[in-house]
mmCIF file of C-alpha atoms in Angstrom:
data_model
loop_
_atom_site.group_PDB
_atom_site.id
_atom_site.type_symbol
_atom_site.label_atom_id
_atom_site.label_comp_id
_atom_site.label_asym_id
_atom_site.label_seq_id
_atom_site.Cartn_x
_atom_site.Cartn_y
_atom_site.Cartn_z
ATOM 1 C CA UNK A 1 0.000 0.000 0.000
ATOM 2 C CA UNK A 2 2.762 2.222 0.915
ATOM 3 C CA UNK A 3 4.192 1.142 -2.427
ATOM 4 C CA UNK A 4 1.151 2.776 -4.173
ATOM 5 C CA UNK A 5 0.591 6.142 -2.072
ATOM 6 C CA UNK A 6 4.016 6.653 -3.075
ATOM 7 C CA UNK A 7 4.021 6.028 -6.642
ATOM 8 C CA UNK A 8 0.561 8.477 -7.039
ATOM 9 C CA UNK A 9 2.950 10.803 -5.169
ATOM 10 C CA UNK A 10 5.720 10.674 -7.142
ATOM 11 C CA UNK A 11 3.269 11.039 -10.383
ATOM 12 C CA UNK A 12 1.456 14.264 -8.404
ATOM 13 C CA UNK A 13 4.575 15.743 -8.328
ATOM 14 C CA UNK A 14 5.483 15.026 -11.847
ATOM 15 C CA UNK A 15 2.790 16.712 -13.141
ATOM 16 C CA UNK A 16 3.132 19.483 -10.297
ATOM 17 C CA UNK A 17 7.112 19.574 -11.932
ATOM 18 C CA UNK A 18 5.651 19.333 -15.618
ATOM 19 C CA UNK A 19 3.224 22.214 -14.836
ATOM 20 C CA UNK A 20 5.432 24.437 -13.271
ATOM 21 C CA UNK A 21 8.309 24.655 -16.674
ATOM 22 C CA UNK A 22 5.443 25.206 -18.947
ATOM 23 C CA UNK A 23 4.572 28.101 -16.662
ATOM 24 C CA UNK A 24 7.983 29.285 -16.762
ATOM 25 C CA UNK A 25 8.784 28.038 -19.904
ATOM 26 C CA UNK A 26 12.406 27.966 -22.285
ATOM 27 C CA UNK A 27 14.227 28.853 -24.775
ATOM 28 C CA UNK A 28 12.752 29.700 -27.968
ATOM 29 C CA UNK A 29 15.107 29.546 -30.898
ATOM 30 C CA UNK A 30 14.799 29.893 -34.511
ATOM 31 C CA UNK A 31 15.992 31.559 -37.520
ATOM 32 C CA UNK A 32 14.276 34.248 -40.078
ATOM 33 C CA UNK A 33 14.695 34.561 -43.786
ATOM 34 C CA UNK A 34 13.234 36.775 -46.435
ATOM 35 C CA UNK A 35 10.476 34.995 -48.434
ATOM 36 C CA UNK A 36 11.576 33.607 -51.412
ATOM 37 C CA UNK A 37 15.193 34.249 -51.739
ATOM 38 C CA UNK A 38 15.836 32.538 -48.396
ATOM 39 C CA UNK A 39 18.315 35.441 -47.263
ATOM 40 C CA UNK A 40 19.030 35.278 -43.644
ATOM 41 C CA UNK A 41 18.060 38.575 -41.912
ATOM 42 C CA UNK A 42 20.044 39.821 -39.294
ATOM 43 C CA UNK A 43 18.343 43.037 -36.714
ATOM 44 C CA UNK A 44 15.094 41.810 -36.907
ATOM 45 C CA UNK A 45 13.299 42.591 -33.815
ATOM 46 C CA UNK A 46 11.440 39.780 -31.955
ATOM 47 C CA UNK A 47 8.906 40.235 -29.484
ATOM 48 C CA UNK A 48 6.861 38.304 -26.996
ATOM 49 C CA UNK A 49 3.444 39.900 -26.329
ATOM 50 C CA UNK A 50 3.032 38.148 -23.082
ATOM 51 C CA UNK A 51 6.430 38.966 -21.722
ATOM 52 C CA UNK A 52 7.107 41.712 -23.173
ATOM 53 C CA UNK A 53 10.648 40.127 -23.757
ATOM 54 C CA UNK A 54 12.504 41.316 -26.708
ATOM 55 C CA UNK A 55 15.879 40.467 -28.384
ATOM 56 C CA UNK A 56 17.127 40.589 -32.124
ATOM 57 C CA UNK A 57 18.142 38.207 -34.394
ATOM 58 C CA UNK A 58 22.426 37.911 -35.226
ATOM 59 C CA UNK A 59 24.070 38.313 -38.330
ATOM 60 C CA UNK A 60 23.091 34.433 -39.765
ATOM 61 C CA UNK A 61 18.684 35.586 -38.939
ATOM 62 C CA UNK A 62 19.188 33.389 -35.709
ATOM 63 C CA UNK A 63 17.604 34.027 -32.381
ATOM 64 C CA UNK A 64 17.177 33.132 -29.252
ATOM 65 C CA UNK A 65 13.937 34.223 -26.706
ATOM 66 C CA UNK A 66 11.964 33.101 -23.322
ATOM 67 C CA UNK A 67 8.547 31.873 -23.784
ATOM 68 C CA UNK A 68 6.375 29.254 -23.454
ATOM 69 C CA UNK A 69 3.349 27.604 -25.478
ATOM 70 C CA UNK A 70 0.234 29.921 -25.642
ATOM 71 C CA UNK A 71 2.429 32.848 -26.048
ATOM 72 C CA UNK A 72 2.602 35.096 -28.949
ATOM 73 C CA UNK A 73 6.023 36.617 -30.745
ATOM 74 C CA UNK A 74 6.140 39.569 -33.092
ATOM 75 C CA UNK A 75 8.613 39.833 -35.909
ATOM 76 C CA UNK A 76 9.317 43.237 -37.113
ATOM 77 C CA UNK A 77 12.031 44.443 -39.407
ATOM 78 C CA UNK A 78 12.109 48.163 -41.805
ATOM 79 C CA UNK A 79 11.006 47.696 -45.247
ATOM 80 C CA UNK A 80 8.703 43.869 -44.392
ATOM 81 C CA UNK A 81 5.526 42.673 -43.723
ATOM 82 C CA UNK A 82 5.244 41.985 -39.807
ATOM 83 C CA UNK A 83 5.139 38.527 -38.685
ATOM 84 C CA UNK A 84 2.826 36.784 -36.192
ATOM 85 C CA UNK A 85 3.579 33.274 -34.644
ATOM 86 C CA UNK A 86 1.221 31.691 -31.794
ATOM 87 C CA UNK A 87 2.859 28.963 -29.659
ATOM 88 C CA UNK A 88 1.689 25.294 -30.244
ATOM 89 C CA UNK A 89 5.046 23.945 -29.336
ATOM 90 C CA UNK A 90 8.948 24.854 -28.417
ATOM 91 C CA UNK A 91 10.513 23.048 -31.685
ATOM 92 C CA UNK A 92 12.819 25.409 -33.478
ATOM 93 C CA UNK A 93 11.229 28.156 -35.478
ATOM 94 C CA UNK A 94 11.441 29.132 -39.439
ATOM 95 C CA UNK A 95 10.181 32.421 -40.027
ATOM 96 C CA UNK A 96 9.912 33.730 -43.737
ATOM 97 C CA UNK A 97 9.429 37.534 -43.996
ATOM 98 C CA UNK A 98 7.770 39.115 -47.139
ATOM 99 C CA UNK A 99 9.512 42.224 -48.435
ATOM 100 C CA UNK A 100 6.774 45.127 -48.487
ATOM 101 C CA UNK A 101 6.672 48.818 -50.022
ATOM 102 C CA UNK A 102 5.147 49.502 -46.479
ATOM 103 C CA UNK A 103 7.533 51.694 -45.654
ATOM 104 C CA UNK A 104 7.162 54.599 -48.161
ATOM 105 C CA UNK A 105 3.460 54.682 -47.530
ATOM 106 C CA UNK A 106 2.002 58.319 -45.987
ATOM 107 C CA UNK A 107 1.170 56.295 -43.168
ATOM 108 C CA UNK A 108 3.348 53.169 -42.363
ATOM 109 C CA UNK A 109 4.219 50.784 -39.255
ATOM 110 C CA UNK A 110 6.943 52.356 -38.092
ATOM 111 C CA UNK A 111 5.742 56.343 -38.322
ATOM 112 C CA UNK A 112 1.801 55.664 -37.375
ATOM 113 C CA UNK A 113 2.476 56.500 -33.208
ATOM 114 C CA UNK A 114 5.629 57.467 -31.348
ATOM 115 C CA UNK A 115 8.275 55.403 -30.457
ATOM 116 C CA UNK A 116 9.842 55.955 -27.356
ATOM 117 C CA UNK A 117 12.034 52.828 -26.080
ATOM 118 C CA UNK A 118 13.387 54.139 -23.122
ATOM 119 C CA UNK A 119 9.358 54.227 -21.792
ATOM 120 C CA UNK A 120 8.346 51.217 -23.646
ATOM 121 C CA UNK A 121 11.835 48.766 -22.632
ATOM 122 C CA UNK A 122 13.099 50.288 -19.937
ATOM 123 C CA UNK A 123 14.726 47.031 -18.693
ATOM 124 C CA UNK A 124 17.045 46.657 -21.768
ATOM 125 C CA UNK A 125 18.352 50.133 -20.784
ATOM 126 C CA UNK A 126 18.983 49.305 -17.307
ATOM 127 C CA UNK A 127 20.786 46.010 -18.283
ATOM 128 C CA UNK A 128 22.577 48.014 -21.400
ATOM 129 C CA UNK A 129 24.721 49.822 -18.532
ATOM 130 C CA UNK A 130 28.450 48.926 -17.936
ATOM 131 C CA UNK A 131 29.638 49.228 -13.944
ATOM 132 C CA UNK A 132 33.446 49.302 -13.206
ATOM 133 C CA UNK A 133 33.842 47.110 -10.679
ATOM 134 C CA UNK A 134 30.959 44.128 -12.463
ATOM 135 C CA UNK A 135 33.037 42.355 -15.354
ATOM 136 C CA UNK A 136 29.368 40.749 -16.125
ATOM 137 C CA UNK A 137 28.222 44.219 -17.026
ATOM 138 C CA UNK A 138 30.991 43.943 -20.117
ATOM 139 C CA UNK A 139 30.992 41.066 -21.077
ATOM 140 C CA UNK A 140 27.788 38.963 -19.620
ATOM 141 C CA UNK A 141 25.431 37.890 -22.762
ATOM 142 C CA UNK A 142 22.461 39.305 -20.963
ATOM 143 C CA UNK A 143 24.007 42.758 -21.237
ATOM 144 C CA UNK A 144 25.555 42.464 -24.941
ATOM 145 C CA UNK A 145 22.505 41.190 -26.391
ATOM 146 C CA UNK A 146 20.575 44.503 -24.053
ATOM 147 C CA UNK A 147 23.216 46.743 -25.969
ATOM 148 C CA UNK A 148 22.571 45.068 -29.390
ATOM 149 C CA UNK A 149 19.045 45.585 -28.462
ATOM 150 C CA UNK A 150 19.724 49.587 -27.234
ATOM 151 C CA UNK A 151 21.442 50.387 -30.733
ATOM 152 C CA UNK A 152 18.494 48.876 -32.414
ATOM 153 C CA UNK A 153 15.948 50.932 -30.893
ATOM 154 C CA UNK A 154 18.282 54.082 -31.758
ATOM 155 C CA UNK A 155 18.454 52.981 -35.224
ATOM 156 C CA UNK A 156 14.515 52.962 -35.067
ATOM 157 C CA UNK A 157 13.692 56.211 -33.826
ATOM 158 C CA UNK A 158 16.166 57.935 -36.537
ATOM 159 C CA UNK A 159 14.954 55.661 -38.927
ATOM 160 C CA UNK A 160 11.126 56.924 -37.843
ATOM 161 C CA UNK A 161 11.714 60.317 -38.172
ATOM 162 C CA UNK A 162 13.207 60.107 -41.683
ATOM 163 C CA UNK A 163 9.759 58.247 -42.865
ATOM 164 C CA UNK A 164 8.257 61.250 -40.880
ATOM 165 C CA UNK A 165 9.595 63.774 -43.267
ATOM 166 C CA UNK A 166 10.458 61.832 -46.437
ATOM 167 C CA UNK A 167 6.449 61.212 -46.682
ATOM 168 C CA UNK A 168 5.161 59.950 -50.494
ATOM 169 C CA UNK A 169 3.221 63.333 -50.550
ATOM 170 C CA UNK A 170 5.690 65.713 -49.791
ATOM 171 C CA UNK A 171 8.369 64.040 -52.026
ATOM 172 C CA UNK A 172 5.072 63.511 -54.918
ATOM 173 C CA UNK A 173 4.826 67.395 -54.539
ATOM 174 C CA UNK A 174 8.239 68.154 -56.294
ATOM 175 C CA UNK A 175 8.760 66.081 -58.599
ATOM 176 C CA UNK A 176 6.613 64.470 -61.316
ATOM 177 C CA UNK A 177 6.455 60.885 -60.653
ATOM 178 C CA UNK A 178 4.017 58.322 -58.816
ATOM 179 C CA UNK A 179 3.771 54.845 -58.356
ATOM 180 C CA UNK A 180 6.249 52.113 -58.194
ATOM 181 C CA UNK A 181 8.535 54.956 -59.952
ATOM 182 C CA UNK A 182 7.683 56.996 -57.195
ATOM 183 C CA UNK A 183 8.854 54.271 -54.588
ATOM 184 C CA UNK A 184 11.592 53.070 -56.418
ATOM 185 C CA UNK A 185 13.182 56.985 -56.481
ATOM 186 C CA UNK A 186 12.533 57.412 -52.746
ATOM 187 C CA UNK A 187 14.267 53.806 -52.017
ATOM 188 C CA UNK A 188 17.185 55.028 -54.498
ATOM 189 C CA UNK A 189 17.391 58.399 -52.652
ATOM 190 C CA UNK A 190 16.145 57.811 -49.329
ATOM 191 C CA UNK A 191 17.872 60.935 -47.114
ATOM 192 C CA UNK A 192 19.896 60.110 -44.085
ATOM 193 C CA UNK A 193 18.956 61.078 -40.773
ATOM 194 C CA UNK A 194 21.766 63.014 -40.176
ATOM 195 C CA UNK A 195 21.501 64.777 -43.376
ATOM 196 C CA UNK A 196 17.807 65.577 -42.262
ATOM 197 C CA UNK A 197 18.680 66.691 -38.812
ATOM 198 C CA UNK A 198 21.014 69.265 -40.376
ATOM 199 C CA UNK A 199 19.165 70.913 -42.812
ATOM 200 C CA UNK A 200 16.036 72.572 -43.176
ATOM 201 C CA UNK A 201 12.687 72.103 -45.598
ATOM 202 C CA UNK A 202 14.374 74.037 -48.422
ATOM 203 C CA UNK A 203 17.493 71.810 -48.103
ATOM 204 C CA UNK A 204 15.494 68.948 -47.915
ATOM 205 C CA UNK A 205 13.710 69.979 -51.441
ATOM 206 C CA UNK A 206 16.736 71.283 -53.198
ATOM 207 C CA UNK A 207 18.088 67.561 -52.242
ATOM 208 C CA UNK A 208 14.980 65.664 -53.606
ATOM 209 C CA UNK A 209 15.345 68.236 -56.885
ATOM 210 C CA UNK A 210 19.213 67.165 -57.625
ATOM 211 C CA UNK A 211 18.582 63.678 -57.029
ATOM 212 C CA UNK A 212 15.568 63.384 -59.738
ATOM 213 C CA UNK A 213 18.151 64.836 -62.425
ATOM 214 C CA UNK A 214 20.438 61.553 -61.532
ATOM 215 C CA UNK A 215 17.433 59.610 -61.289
ATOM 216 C CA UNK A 216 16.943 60.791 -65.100
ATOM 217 C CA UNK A 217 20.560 60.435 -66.533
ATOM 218 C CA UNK A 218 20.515 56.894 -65.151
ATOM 219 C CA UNK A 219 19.701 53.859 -67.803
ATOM 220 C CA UNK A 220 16.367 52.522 -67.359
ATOM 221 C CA UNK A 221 17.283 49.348 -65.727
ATOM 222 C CA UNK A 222 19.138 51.536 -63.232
ATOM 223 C CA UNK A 223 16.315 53.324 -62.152
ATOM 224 C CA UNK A 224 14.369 50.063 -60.634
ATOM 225 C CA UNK A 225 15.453 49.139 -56.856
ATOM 226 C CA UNK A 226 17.295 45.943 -57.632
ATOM 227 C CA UNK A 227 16.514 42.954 -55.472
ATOM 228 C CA UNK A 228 18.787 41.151 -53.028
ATOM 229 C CA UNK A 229 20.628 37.856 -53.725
ATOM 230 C CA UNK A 230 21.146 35.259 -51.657
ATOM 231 C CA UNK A 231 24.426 34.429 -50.127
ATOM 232 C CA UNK A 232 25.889 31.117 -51.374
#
């Protein structure tokens, strides 16, 4: 009898065990590639809802994140369409991204609210910072992969603000072209942040003039936004 209880007990606590690490849950890892060409994507941001975990995939599209089954991840990166994946399971993830002209719409992702990641992640910030005297702070993963993550989010914001005043519209108001043409030229040409945070509107126009005179002394072929090739 004593045989039994214990062998129900040992099963309770089993399931109690079993329970308790889907709670917590693992390691998620998995790789992303662009639709299609199969290019690995390195920076892409990944995101679990739940959590509110966040990390970015290396230079080979790998990554790495906590979560457990029933969660949800986000997959975000400039210039695709953003990816959703629910949780059945832990196996390891493929994610295909499809490219997208989302980007040089009036209204896009990236531009359509404020972006403030020092509100919105303040924990990567706090574990970003590098103390003297705590050799983790240098060279720890947790805090490389939280200053990975902090240069990311910098990257965002500038790259925000430049889709913020390199709108379809404005550029559509100066020169004579709309369309694919239209988002081909403003891929070609797309201003730099710094070059936007130093000059002013009539800068910014004179710019967008001058760079639709190269646009027409370049060969047809030249003026279409050439796609990506895989790395063999």
């Amino acid at each position: 009898m004593k045989t039994i209880y214990s062998l129900i007990g040992f099963m309770m606590l089993a399931l109690i065990a079993t329970h308790s690490f889907a709670q917590q849950g693992g390691t998620l890892r998995g790789r992303v590639e662009e639709t299609g060409s199969n290019i690995k994507m390195p920076d892409v941001l990944v995101r679990n809802e739940n959590t509110k975990a966040v990390t970015t995939t290396d230079d080979n599209g790998n990554f790495q994140i906590t979560a457990s089954i029933g969660h949800t991840l986000i997959f975000t990166s400039p210039g695709y369409v953003s990816d959703t994946l629910f949780l059945v399971d832990m196996a390891t993830k493929s994610i295909k991204m499809l490219p997208s002209s989302i980007a040089l719409r009036e209204v896009n992702i990236r531009s359509s609210r404020a972006f403030n990641p020092r509100a919105e992640y303040p924990q990567v910030y706090q574990r970003s910072k590098v103390y003297v005297l705590s050799p983790t702070s240098w060279f720890g993963k947790d805090a490389k992969d939280a200053r990975r993550l902090k240069h990311y989010f910098e990257r965002e914001v500038q790259e925000r603000h430049v889709d913020s005043v390199f709108t379809r519209a404005y550029v559509s108001s100066i020169i004579p072209l709309k369309g694919q043409e239209l988002e081909d030229f403003m891929t070609l040409y797309r201003p730099t942040y710094t070059f936007l945070r130093n000059n002013n509107g009539p800068s910014l126009a004179a710019y967008i003039n001058d760079s639709y005179k190269k646009y027409k002394d370049l060969p047809t072929e030249k003026r279409k936004v050439q796609p990506l090739q895989p790395v063999q």
